[in-house]
XYZ file of C-alpha atoms in Angstrom:
474
model
C 0.000 0.000 0.000
C 1.371 3.396 -0.946
C 1.786 5.669 2.033
C -0.043 8.544 0.432
C -1.975 9.538 3.545
C 1.083 9.480 5.781
C 3.152 11.441 3.249
C 0.407 14.055 2.990
C 0.238 14.325 6.751
C 4.031 14.585 7.045
C 4.115 17.196 4.270
C 1.458 19.218 6.073
C 3.519 19.004 9.245
C 6.679 20.207 7.445
C 4.760 23.078 5.835
C 3.397 24.089 9.240
C 6.916 23.931 10.679
C 8.252 26.103 7.825
C 5.437 28.635 8.201
C 6.012 28.740 11.964
C 9.735 29.311 11.484
C 9.187 32.090 8.944
C 6.571 33.671 11.202
C 8.970 33.679 14.120
C 11.847 34.914 11.990
C 9.990 37.719 10.248
C 6.941 38.728 12.255
C 8.317 38.149 15.733
C 11.626 39.788 14.783
C 9.764 42.931 13.688
C 7.597 42.893 16.812
C 10.598 42.414 19.094
C 12.484 45.254 17.379
C 9.489 47.547 17.684
C 8.945 46.650 21.317
C 12.604 47.120 22.226
C 12.755 50.416 20.312
C 9.695 51.816 22.077
C 10.978 50.665 25.450
C 14.366 52.308 24.826
C 12.700 55.470 23.553
C 10.610 55.689 26.738
C 13.733 55.276 28.895
C 15.670 57.958 26.993
C 12.726 60.350 26.920
C 12.271 59.886 30.640
C 15.933 60.866 31.203
C 15.959 63.935 28.954
C 12.557 65.072 30.269
C 13.868 64.816 33.822
C 16.960 66.836 32.843
C 14.876 69.428 30.969
C 12.418 69.797 33.830
C 15.233 70.438 36.316
C 17.190 73.647 36.793
C 20.343 72.336 35.175
C 19.558 73.322 31.614
C 18.016 76.712 32.331
C 20.770 77.574 34.870
C 23.418 76.762 32.274
C 21.655 79.058 29.796
C 21.791 81.791 32.445
C 25.485 80.952 33.093
C 24.693 79.935 36.668
C 26.013 76.408 36.200
C 29.354 75.519 34.636
C 29.584 73.518 31.420
C 31.698 70.907 33.193
C 28.904 70.127 35.641
C 26.392 69.646 32.824
C 28.939 67.644 30.833
C 29.515 65.314 33.801
C 25.787 64.722 34.164
C 25.390 63.944 30.481
C 28.403 61.611 30.485
C 26.970 59.710 33.442
C 23.673 59.275 31.590
C 25.517 58.302 28.425
C 27.411 55.576 30.249
C 24.254 54.283 31.898
C 22.034 54.326 28.797
C 24.772 53.589 26.188
C 23.554 56.670 24.318
C 24.852 60.097 23.255
C 23.356 63.130 25.066
C 23.373 66.672 23.749
C 22.473 70.066 25.060
C 21.556 72.347 22.151
C 20.186 75.843 21.885
C 17.217 77.008 19.902
C 19.365 77.715 16.837
C 20.533 74.108 16.622
C 24.028 74.644 18.041
C 25.353 71.707 20.079
C 26.507 73.349 23.282
C 27.534 70.148 25.136
C 28.168 66.718 23.602
C 28.666 63.705 25.905
C 30.549 61.882 23.135
C 33.081 64.708 22.611
C 35.927 65.786 24.927
C 34.940 68.397 27.516
C 37.774 70.650 26.357
C 36.185 71.008 22.900
C 35.129 74.610 22.512
C 33.879 74.654 18.956
C 30.060 74.330 18.835
C 28.802 72.090 16.088
C 25.847 73.347 14.065
C 22.889 71.049 13.288
C 21.845 71.851 9.730
C 18.139 72.486 9.140
C 17.333 71.856 12.802
C 13.541 71.915 13.228
C 12.222 70.819 16.635
C 8.660 70.996 15.257
C 9.225 67.560 13.682
C 9.003 66.065 17.200
C 5.543 67.545 17.807
C 3.711 64.368 16.681
C 6.002 61.901 18.479
C 8.458 62.054 21.311
C 11.001 59.992 19.372
C 12.351 59.734 15.845
C 14.291 57.090 13.969
C 16.709 58.251 11.292
C 19.929 60.252 10.957
C 18.713 63.308 12.960
C 19.028 65.978 10.318
C 22.055 64.296 8.715
C 24.116 64.170 11.926
C 24.535 60.341 11.925
C 25.457 57.765 9.303
C 23.718 54.834 11.058
C 20.076 54.275 11.911
C 19.613 56.148 15.174
C 16.857 56.520 17.772
C 16.594 60.172 18.831
C 14.459 61.845 21.543
C 14.196 65.570 22.267
C 12.875 67.387 25.361
C 12.587 71.193 25.411
C 14.081 73.301 28.198
C 11.471 75.935 29.167
C 11.597 78.861 31.528
C 8.579 81.089 32.039
C 6.871 79.449 29.073
C 9.890 80.250 26.900
C 11.959 77.551 25.202
C 15.631 78.115 26.054
C 17.108 75.002 24.430
C 16.812 71.204 24.152
C 18.192 68.079 25.717
C 18.656 65.347 23.095
C 19.511 61.665 23.410
C 20.683 59.468 20.503
C 20.895 55.692 20.592
C 22.471 53.536 17.862
C 19.829 50.885 17.008
C 22.563 48.353 16.223
C 22.995 48.084 19.980
C 19.492 46.527 20.192
C 20.484 43.582 17.993
C 22.163 41.721 20.832
C 19.112 41.992 23.077
C 16.816 41.122 20.191
C 18.989 38.097 19.392
C 18.721 36.851 22.983
C 14.914 37.091 22.836
C 14.803 35.413 19.410
C 17.020 32.567 20.668
C 14.559 31.919 23.496
C 11.687 31.964 21.010
C 13.524 29.615 18.621
C 14.134 27.205 21.480
C 10.448 27.255 22.437
C 9.471 26.729 18.788
C 11.895 23.813 18.472
C 10.387 22.162 21.569
C 6.843 22.656 20.222
C 7.780 21.268 16.791
C 9.471 18.298 18.458
C 6.314 17.584 20.432
C 4.254 17.803 17.256
C 6.693 15.472 15.507
C 6.200 12.986 18.315
C 2.460 13.349 17.694
C 3.091 12.505 14.032
C 4.935 9.346 15.097
C 2.098 8.541 17.497
C -0.396 9.108 14.680
C 1.538 6.694 12.483
C 1.614 3.984 15.134
C -1.872 4.401 16.546
C -3.868 5.488 13.501
C -2.099 5.163 10.169
C -0.490 1.760 10.797
C -3.784 0.050 11.809
C -5.532 1.791 8.908
C -2.848 0.513 6.527
C -3.334 -3.038 7.795
C -7.104 -2.765 7.372
C -6.646 -1.377 3.847
C -4.276 -4.233 2.990
C -6.780 -6.756 4.338
C -9.579 -5.156 2.317
C -7.392 -5.452 -0.786
C -6.706 -9.112 -0.044
C -10.417 -9.811 0.420
C -11.262 -7.898 -2.750
C -8.745 -10.004 -4.699
C -10.417 -13.186 -3.456
C -8.074 -14.141 -0.610
C -10.842 -14.548 1.962
C -8.599 -16.652 4.229
C -6.312 -13.674 4.928
C -6.188 -13.094 8.673
C -6.522 -9.562 10.036
C -5.539 -9.075 13.656
C -5.796 -5.990 15.841
C -4.066 -5.567 19.195
C -5.999 -2.390 20.036
C -9.316 -1.913 21.778
C -10.774 0.988 19.827
C -12.767 1.824 16.706
C -10.045 0.273 14.522
C -10.441 -2.990 16.424
C -14.199 -2.867 15.824
C -13.607 -2.131 12.143
C -11.120 -5.018 11.904
C -13.590 -7.377 13.559
C -16.377 -6.257 11.236
C -14.140 -6.732 8.202
C -13.071 -10.194 9.360
C -16.706 -11.094 10.034
C -17.687 -9.865 6.562
C -14.892 -11.923 4.968
C -15.935 -15.002 6.935
C -19.544 -14.522 5.898
C -18.554 -14.156 2.243
C -16.324 -17.213 2.569
C -19.141 -19.202 4.137
C -21.489 -17.942 1.442
C -19.034 -19.204 -1.162
C -18.861 -22.561 0.599
C -22.649 -22.643 0.738
C -22.890 -21.903 -2.959
C -20.434 -24.674 -3.771
C -22.350 -27.111 -1.593
C -25.600 -25.837 -3.052
C -24.413 -26.553 -6.589
C -23.111 -29.959 -5.530
C -26.353 -30.900 -3.761
C -28.695 -29.645 -6.441
C -26.590 -31.371 -9.099
C -26.925 -34.629 -7.140
C -30.654 -34.217 -6.632
C -31.261 -33.444 -10.292
C -28.821 -36.033 -11.635
C -30.378 -39.028 -9.823
C -33.916 -38.757 -11.248
C -32.625 -37.655 -14.641
C -30.344 -40.715 -14.764
C -33.276 -42.964 -13.871
C -35.562 -41.369 -16.445
C -32.869 -41.530 -19.139
C -32.008 -45.147 -18.296
C -35.580 -46.407 -18.324
C -36.479 -44.578 -21.535
C -33.360 -45.876 -23.324
C -34.183 -49.412 -22.119
C -37.693 -49.086 -23.534
C -36.436 -47.772 -26.867
C -33.793 -50.463 -27.382
C -36.153 -53.238 -26.269
C -34.374 -54.163 -23.050
C -37.667 -53.614 -21.243
C -40.391 -55.616 -22.997
C -43.559 -53.865 -24.063
C -45.753 -55.658 -21.515
C -43.528 -54.316 -18.658
C -43.274 -50.734 -19.890
C -46.347 -49.580 -18.006
C -44.657 -50.315 -14.684
C -41.506 -48.436 -15.618
C -43.432 -45.518 -17.051
C -44.957 -45.038 -13.612
C -41.420 -44.947 -12.189
C -40.449 -42.339 -14.791
C -43.551 -40.297 -13.862
C -42.641 -40.543 -10.180
C -39.119 -39.265 -10.894
C -40.533 -36.439 -13.036
C -42.841 -35.471 -10.150
C -39.824 -35.486 -7.866
C -38.004 -33.089 -10.230
C -41.085 -30.857 -10.333
C -41.312 -30.809 -6.549
C -37.609 -29.946 -6.251
C -37.957 -27.158 -8.808
C -40.970 -25.671 -7.015
C -39.144 -25.797 -3.689
C -36.134 -24.000 -5.175
C -38.381 -21.316 -6.653
C -40.093 -20.876 -3.290
C -36.792 -20.420 -1.449
C -35.522 -18.048 -4.140
C -38.613 -15.917 -3.625
C -38.025 -15.884 0.134
C -34.385 -14.832 -0.355
C -35.070 -11.991 -2.760
C -37.882 -10.371 -0.834
C -39.831 -10.673 2.352
C -42.581 -13.255 2.306
C -45.876 -11.561 1.602
C -48.441 -12.904 4.044
C -52.181 -13.024 3.461
C -53.295 -13.027 7.078
C -56.674 -14.366 8.080
C -58.315 -15.902 11.126
C -58.935 -19.658 10.896
C -59.359 -22.750 13.070
C -55.937 -24.410 13.273
C -57.481 -27.662 14.536
C -59.616 -27.985 11.419
C -56.583 -27.285 9.168
C -54.665 -30.050 10.971
C -57.541 -32.511 10.399
C -57.613 -31.692 6.690
C -53.831 -32.084 6.362
C -53.835 -35.432 8.186
C -56.544 -36.696 5.824
C -54.253 -36.192 2.809
C -51.733 -38.649 4.294
C -54.222 -41.419 4.984
C -52.808 -43.654 2.235
C -49.193 -43.341 3.402
C -50.219 -44.026 6.992
C -52.005 -47.222 5.936
C -48.894 -48.418 4.062
C -46.757 -48.181 7.238
C -49.627 -49.015 9.597
C -49.242 -45.645 11.364
C -51.797 -44.084 13.678
C -52.149 -40.297 13.942
C -53.419 -39.172 17.362
C -54.855 -35.653 17.642
C -54.867 -33.922 21.023
C -56.608 -30.575 20.905
C -56.748 -28.267 23.902
C -60.272 -27.195 22.962
C -62.737 -27.313 20.086
C -62.174 -24.570 17.541
C -58.814 -22.843 18.171
C -58.387 -19.736 16.068
C -55.097 -18.231 14.956
C -54.114 -15.251 12.803
C -51.768 -16.424 10.017
C -51.430 -17.150 6.315
C -53.627 -20.218 5.834
C -51.886 -21.545 2.724
C -48.391 -21.249 4.164
C -49.340 -22.820 7.504
C -50.852 -25.724 5.564
C -47.460 -26.086 3.855
C -45.715 -26.097 7.260
C -48.047 -28.802 8.564
C -47.639 -30.813 5.360
C -43.804 -30.693 5.587
C -43.722 -31.649 9.277
C -46.259 -34.472 8.907
C -44.499 -35.741 5.776
C -41.218 -35.941 7.685
C -42.889 -37.589 10.671
C -44.399 -40.319 8.482
C -41.187 -40.764 6.524
C -38.996 -41.352 9.579
C -41.497 -43.101 11.881
C -41.104 -46.761 12.624
C -43.764 -49.046 11.163
C -46.692 -49.892 13.458
C -46.080 -46.751 15.573
C -48.021 -43.548 16.123
C -47.709 -39.828 15.418
C -48.996 -37.335 17.967
C -50.223 -33.869 16.934
C -51.150 -31.519 19.738
C -52.358 -27.915 19.991
C -52.191 -25.863 23.177
C -53.159 -22.266 23.932
C -51.037 -20.311 26.428
C -52.214 -16.746 26.944
C -52.401 -15.276 23.403
C -50.127 -17.875 21.790
C -51.076 -21.187 20.176
C -48.446 -23.941 20.138
C -48.601 -26.793 17.619
C -46.422 -29.876 18.088
C -45.851 -32.834 15.754
C -44.178 -35.825 17.425
C -43.148 -39.102 15.841
C -41.712 -42.348 17.234
C -38.881 -43.073 14.862
C -35.113 -43.070 14.480
C -34.601 -39.533 15.867
C -31.781 -37.094 15.159
C -28.353 -37.007 16.800
C -27.708 -33.912 18.942
C -24.784 -32.765 16.766
C -27.088 -32.709 13.744
C -30.018 -30.799 15.252
C -28.637 -27.372 14.299
C -28.065 -28.544 10.704
C -31.543 -29.748 9.872
C -32.653 -26.229 8.888
C -29.862 -26.015 6.296
C -30.934 -26.312 2.709
C -30.353 -29.746 1.133
C -29.245 -31.197 4.472
C -30.295 -34.793 5.049
C -29.616 -36.741 8.210
C -28.702 -39.869 6.244
C -25.036 -39.436 5.133
C -25.479 -41.780 2.191
C -28.500 -39.749 1.016
C -29.939 -43.086 -0.035
C -32.637 -43.773 2.523
C -34.843 -40.837 1.600
C -34.637 -40.874 -2.153
C -37.740 -38.732 -2.632
C -36.711 -35.972 -0.210
C -35.244 -32.676 -1.422
C -33.682 -31.500 1.823
C -35.569 -28.202 1.475
C -38.761 -28.855 3.445
C -37.499 -27.798 6.864
C -35.681 -24.774 5.417
C -38.951 -23.597 3.872
C -40.832 -24.375 7.096
C -38.500 -22.211 9.183
C -38.678 -19.329 6.677
C -42.492 -19.367 6.852
C -42.680 -19.447 10.653
C -40.084 -16.680 11.028
C -41.937 -14.537 8.486
C -44.903 -14.660 10.879
C -42.692 -13.347 13.677
C -42.956 -16.686 15.491
C -40.469 -19.455 16.305
C -40.056 -23.172 15.683
C -38.060 -25.602 17.794
C -37.119 -29.280 17.711
C -36.405 -31.902 20.369
C -35.095 -35.304 19.348
C -33.698 -38.467 20.937
C -32.013 -41.091 18.733
C -34.055 -44.270 18.371
C -36.920 -42.700 20.356
C -38.403 -39.974 18.185
C -38.537 -36.310 17.207
C -40.907 -33.507 18.170
C -41.282 -30.214 16.262
C -43.110 -27.347 17.978
C -44.030 -23.978 16.463
C -46.041 -21.017 17.707
C -48.781 -18.899 16.146
C -50.671 -15.790 17.181
C -53.952 -16.759 18.784
C -57.182 -14.803 18.291
C -60.618 -14.905 19.830
C -63.310 -14.194 17.220
C -66.184 -12.051 18.367
C -69.455 -13.890 18.827
C -72.243 -12.686 16.562
């Protein structure tokens, strides 16, 4: 089996991992840089605002404080914040520069200095009016005295200094991402072992069954839905296999049952044609041929009946009738056979008329099949007992013979089509092996049940139930 599903799942995982990595590398890098920049800008602005709000700047403008004192303060801040601090006047002249020697007396001019650019934001990223060659974070705080701007404190921070801190944060994030991806990879492995691998085995088994290898064994060591699916698939394969065995046996049995009478008919007719059987004896053998033809007709009708039951539900024509009277009529049709074996049929009815709701024609067929079997397998000079009993709203009908009986290991097989208790299939040459199968189908179609009790060399009793009714008196 090609591992298409697993490869798709693994590809999806790798794509997710790649997207996650790119997201961390690009998006998170930008967010970290922005966050660090804003944090640094707030720190620098807080420092220059504190300096501008104090008396240091305005006192220096009034020459009350020496330049060295201001320079020392700015150098201390520069060392602490790793930034460059300026004190500039309103014309853009740098009066004190923390990055320059204190002895420098030449004031550097800021070209095109315009403090109005800081009106919309307290910080700016760029080259600060062309004063720097690198990308720089700059903050400006005005020095005011009596609502008059006297100058500005400025702080400049090289953004390259944030890379180290950003790298430390990104390393932590990469480590967390690697741990998460590793956990997800373990989930992929778990998926393969717990889901894909059982599914692959089930798919392989389905392919084997589809190719005709119904003996392929599918095992599952898990107790989950896959185990249920495996069991269902094995059960389906076994059922198909048994169905195939049944079909083979069916063909074998029906071939045997058709071949025997056809061989007899063919043999007798050929003997008549070639003169082996003299003319004066032909009448006897023609009756044998007719009997075999009737047997073929009976077998064909039984097969058609079962085929109808298999293809669709049995359509019942329900009516209320006296089951005792139907039994009497059925027994009367076997009077000749009973006389031949000197059999007595005893009827034991719980009451006079006993009404049931059922399909009259099909129940007559059930009674005919059961009584036919009872006569066939009863010992000569014995009796057959037919009894009806009403229990609550159910009517039970039993047919009991005193004959050879059925072995216990064969009781469950008697409902199988073409099954005959005689292994040689020679004792009951007129039987089709379909009567009991048809009988069970009819009873079950009524929503009732049929059961059998048998003791070898003692006899057999069949009992079936019907729905009882109590007709309203006129």
